[in-house]
Coordinates of C-alpha atoms (C1' of nucleotides) in Angstrom, one line a residue:
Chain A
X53 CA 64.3 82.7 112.4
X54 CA 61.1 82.4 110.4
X55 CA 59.1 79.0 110.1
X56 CA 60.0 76.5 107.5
X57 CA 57.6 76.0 104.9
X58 CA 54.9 73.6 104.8
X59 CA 56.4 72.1 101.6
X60 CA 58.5 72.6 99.1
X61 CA 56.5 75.4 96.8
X62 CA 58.9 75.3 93.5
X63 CA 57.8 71.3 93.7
X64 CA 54.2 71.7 94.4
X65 CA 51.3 71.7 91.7
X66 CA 49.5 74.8 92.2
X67 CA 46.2 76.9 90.8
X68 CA 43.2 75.2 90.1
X69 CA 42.4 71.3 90.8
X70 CA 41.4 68.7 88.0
X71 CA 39.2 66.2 88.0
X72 CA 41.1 63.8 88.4
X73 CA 42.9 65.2 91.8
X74 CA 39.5 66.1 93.1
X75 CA 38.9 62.2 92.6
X76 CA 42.2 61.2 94.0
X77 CA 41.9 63.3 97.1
X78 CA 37.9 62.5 97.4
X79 CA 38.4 58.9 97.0
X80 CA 41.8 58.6 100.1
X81 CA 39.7 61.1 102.3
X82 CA 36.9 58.7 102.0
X83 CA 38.9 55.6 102.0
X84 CA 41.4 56.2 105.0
X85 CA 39.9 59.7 106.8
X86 CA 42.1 62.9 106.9
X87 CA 44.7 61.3 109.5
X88 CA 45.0 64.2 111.8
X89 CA 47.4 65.5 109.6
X90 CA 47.0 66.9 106.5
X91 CA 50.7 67.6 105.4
X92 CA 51.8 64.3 105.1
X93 CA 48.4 63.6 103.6
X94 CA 49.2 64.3 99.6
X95 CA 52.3 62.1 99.5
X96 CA 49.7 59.0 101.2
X97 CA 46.8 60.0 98.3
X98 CA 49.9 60.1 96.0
X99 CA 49.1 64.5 95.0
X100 CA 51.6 66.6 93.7
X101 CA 49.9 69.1 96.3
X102 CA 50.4 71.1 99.3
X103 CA 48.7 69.8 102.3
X104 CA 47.1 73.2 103.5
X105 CA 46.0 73.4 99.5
X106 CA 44.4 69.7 99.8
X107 CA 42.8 70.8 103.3
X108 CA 41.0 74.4 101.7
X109 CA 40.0 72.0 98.7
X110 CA 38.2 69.2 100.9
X111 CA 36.7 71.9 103.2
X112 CA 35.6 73.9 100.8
X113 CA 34.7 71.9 97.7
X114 CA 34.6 68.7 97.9
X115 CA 33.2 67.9 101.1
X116 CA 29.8 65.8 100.8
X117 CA 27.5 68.1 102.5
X118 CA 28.8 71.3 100.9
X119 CA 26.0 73.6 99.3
X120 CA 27.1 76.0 96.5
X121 CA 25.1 79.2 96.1
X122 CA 21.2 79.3 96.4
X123 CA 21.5 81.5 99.3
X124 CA 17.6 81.8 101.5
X125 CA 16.3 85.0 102.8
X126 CA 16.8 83.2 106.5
X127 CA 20.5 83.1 105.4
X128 CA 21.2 86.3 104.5
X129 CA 19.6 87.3 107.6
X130 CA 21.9 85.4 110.2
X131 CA 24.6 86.6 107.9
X132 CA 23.9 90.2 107.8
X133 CA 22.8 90.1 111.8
X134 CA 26.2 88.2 112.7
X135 CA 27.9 90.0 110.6
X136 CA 27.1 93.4 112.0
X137 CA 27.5 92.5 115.9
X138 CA 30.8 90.0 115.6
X139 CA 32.6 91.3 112.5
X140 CA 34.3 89.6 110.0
X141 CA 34.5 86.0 111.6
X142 CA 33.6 83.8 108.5
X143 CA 34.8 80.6 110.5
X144 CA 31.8 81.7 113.0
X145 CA 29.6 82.8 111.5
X146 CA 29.5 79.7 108.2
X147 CA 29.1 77.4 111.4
X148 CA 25.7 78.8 112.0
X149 CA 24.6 78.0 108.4
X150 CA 24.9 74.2 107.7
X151 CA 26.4 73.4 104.4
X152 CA 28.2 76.4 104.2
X153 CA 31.8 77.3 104.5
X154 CA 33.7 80.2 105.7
X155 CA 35.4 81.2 101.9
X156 CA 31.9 80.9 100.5
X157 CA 30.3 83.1 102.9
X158 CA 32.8 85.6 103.1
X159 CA 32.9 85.5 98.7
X160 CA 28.6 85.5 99.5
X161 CA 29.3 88.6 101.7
X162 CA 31.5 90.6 99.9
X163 CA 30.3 90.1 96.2
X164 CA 26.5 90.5 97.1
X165 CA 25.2 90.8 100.7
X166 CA 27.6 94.1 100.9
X167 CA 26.3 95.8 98.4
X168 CA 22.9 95.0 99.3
X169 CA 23.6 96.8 102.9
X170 CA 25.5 99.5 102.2
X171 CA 22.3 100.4 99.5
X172 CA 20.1 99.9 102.2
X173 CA 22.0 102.6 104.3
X174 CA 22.4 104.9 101.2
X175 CA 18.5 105.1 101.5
X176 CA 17.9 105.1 104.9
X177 CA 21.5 107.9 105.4
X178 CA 21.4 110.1 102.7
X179 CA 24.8 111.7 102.3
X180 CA 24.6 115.3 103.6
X181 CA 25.5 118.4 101.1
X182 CA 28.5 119.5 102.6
X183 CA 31.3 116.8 103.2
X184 CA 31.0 114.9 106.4
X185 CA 33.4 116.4 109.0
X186 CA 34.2 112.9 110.4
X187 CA 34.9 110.5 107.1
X188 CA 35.1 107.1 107.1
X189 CA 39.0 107.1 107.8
X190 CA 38.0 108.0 111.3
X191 CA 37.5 104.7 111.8
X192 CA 39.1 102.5 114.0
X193 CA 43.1 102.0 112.9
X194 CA 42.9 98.6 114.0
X195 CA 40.2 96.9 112.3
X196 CA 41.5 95.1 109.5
X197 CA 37.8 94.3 108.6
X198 CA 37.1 97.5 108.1
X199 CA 40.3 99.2 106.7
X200 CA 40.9 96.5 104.2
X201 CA 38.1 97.2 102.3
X202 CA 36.4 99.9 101.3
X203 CA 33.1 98.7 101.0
X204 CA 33.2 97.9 104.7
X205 CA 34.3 101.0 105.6
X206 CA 32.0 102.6 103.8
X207 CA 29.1 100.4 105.3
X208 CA 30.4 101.1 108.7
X209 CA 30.8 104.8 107.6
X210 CA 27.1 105.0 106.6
X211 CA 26.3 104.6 110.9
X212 CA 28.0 106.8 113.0
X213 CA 27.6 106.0 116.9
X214 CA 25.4 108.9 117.1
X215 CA 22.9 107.4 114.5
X216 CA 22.6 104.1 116.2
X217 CA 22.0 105.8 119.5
X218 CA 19.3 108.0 117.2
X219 CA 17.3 104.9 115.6
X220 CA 18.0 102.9 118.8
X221 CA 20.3 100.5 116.8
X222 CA 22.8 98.6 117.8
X223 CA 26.9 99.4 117.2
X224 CA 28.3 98.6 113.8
X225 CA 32.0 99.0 114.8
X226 CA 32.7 95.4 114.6
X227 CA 36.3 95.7 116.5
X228 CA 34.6 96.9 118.9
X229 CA 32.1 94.6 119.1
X230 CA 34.5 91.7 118.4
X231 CA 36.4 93.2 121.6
X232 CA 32.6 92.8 123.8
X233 CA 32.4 89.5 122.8
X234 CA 35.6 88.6 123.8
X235 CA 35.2 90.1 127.3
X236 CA 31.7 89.5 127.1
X237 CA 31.5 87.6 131.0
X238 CA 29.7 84.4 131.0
X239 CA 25.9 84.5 132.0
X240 CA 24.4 82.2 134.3
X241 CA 24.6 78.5 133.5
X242 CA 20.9 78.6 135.3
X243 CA 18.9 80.0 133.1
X244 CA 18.5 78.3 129.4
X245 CA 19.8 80.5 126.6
X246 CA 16.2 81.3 125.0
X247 CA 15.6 82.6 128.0
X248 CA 18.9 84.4 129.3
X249 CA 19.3 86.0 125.7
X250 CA 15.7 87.9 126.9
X251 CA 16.8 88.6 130.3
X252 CA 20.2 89.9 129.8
X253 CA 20.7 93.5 130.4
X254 CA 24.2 93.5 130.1
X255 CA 24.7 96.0 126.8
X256 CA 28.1 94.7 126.7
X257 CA 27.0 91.2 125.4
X258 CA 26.3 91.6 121.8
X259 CA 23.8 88.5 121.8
X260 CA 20.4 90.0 123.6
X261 CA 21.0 93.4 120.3
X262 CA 19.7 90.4 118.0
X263 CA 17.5 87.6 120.0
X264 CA 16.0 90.7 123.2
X265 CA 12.2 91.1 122.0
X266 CA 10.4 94.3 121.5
X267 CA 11.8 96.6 119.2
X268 CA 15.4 96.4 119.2
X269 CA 14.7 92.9 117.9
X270 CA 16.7 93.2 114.3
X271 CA 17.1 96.9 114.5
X272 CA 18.4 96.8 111.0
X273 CA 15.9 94.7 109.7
X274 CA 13.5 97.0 108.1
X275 CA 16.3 98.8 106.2
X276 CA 18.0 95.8 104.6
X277 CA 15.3 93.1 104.0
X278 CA 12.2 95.6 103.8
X279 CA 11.0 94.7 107.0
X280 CA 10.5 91.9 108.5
X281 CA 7.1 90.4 108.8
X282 CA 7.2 87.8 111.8
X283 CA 9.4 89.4 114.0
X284 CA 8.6 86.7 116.8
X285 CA 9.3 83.5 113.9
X286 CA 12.9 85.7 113.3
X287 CA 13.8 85.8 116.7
X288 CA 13.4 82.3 117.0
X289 CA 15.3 81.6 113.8
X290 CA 18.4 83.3 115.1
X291 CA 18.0 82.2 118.6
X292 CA 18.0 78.5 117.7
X293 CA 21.2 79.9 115.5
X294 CA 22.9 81.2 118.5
X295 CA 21.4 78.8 121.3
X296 CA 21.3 74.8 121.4
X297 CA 19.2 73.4 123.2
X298 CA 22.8 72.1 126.1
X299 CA 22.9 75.7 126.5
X300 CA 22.9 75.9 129.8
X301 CA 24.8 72.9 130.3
X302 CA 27.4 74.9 127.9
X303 CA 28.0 78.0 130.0
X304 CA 27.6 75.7 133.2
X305 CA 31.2 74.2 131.8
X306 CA 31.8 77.7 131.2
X307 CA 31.2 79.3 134.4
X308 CA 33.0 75.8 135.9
X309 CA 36.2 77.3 134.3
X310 CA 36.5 79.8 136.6
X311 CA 39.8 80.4 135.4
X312 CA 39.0 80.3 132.0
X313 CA 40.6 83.1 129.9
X314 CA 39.1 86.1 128.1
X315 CA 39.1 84.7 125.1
X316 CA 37.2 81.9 126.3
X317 CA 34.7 84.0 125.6
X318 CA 31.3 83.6 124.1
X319 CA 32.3 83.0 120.6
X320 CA 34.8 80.5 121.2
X321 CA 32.4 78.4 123.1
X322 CA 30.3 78.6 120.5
X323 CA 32.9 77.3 117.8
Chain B
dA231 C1' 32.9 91.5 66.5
dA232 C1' 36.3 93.4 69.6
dG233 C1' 37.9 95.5 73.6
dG234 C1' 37.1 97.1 78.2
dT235 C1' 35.0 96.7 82.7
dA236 C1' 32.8 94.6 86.5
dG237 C1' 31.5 90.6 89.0
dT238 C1' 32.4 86.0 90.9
dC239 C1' 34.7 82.6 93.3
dA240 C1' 38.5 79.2 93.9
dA241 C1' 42.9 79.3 95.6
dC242 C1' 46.8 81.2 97.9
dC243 C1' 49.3 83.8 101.6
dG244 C1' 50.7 84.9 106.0
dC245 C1' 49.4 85.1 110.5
dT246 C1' 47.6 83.3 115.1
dG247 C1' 46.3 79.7 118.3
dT248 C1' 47.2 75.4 120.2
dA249 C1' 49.1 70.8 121.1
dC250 C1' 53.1 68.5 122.2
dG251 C1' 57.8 67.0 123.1
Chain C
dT283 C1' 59.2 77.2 129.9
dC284 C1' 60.4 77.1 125.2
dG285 C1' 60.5 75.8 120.5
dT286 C1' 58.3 73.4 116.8
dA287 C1' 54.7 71.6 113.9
dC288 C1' 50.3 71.8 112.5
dA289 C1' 45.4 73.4 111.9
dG290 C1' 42.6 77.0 111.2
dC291 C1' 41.4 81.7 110.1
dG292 C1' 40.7 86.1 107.5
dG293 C1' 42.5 88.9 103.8
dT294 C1' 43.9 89.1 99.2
dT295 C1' 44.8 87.7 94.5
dG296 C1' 44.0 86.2 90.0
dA297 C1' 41.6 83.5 86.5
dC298 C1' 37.5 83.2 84.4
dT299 C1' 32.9 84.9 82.9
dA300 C1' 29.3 88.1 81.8
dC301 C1' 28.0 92.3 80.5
dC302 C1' 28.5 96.8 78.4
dT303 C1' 30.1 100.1 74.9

DNA sequence: AAGGTAGTCAACCGCTGTACG
DNA sequence: TCGTACAGCGGTTGACTACCT
């Protein structure tokens, strides 16, 4: 027996939203709060809509501190960087960027920041002469992020294991790494996260690949944004992206949780 | 000017995780 | 413990626009 419906779909106004239903919904969600529940939300504001439908539209859209486009350099950085070590987690990854949301990142990422990578691997891996004995539908079965789209797969494609081990780089197959994070143990609660992110030696934590100085700091840095001028100022832009200042109170509740569950893991906490 | 193609982005779909009775 | 309802997530679609031929 499947689930029933969140609402009746034949009765439902669907496709884009006027003006005047961005008003309705603005002016109820402003007036009375979302409620905790947004599918009995529409028939309170009096929409003709689905309450998942009014949910994306307020997250996404109308939302008061929303900001549309206008990407920074520092944005397409913790994009790229996240990206490349955790995968395709948009919900993750737009909470690092204030203002952002998860659909407008992931449109950001796959309209522009893509192409901008996968050029930046096309010059830095030119395609041998002969056909590559291991092509891209090597890849890992199970990663949605990178079967469903063959832009990602071809990014992926362009860095075989071998390569990263090569140029010192970190992984780019982001099931994999999705898989570390998930696992990833928690550090110790003693040390504040500045500090443990240098310190950790664990490779399986994907965190000390982007914030560990020296020169595995952004490995893929030069490649994609032409190299990166204060490599000390980036590190600290991502580590204060990854690390608030309760950090240590954070993995202290962590580590508390002895029983806590894999995926109680380091991006969950962090969510 | 018209038709075709590529790019963009809002919105939808279907699934998973979680809270709760 | 199980079933249900809901929120949230990531992938995909389709309408619209810009650009090219």
């Amino acid at each position: 027996m499947g689930r029933a419906p969140c609402c009746d779909k034949a009765s439902v106004k669907r496709g884009p939203w006027s003006p005047e239903e961005d008003e309705q919904l603005r002016s109820y969600v402003q007036r009375h709060g979302i409620g905790g529940n947004w599918i009995a939300l529409p028939q309170k504001a009096g929409l003709n809509r689905c309450g998942k439908s009014c949910r994306l539209r307020w997250l996404n859209y109308l939302r008061p501190d929303i900001k549309h486009g206008g990407y920074t350099e520092q944005e397409d950085r913790i994009i790229w960087s996240l990206y490349t070590s955790i995968g395709s987690r948009w919900s993750i990854i737009a909470s690092k960027l204030p203002g952002r949301t998860d659909n407008d990142v992931k449109n950001y990422w796959n309209t522009k920041l893509k192409k901008k990578a996968m050029a930046a691997a096309a010059a830095a891996f030119p395609a041998p002469a002969t056909p590559s004995p291991q092509p891209a539908a090597a890849l890992s079965p199970t990663s949605s992020s990178v079967t469903s789209s063959s832009g990602d797969a071809r990014f992926a494609a362009a860095y075989t294991p071998q390569q990263h081990q090569q140029q010192g780089m970190m992984h780019l197959d982001a099931p994999q790494r999705r898989q570390q994070t998930e696992l990833a143990p928690v550090p110790p609660a003693t040390v504040d996260g500045g500090a443990w992110a240098a310190a950790a030696l664990d490779d399986d934590v994907f965190l000390p690949d982007l914030v560990a100085g020296g020169e595995q700091l952004f490995p893929y840095a030069d490649l994609f944004f032409g190299g990166v001028q204060d490599r000390a100022t980036a590190a600290m832009e991502l580590s204060a992206c990854y690390f608030p200042n309760n950090m240590a109170e954070m993995w202290g509740a962590a580590a508390a949780a002895s029983d806590a569950k894999p995926q109680q893991g380091l991006c969950n906490t962090l969510t």
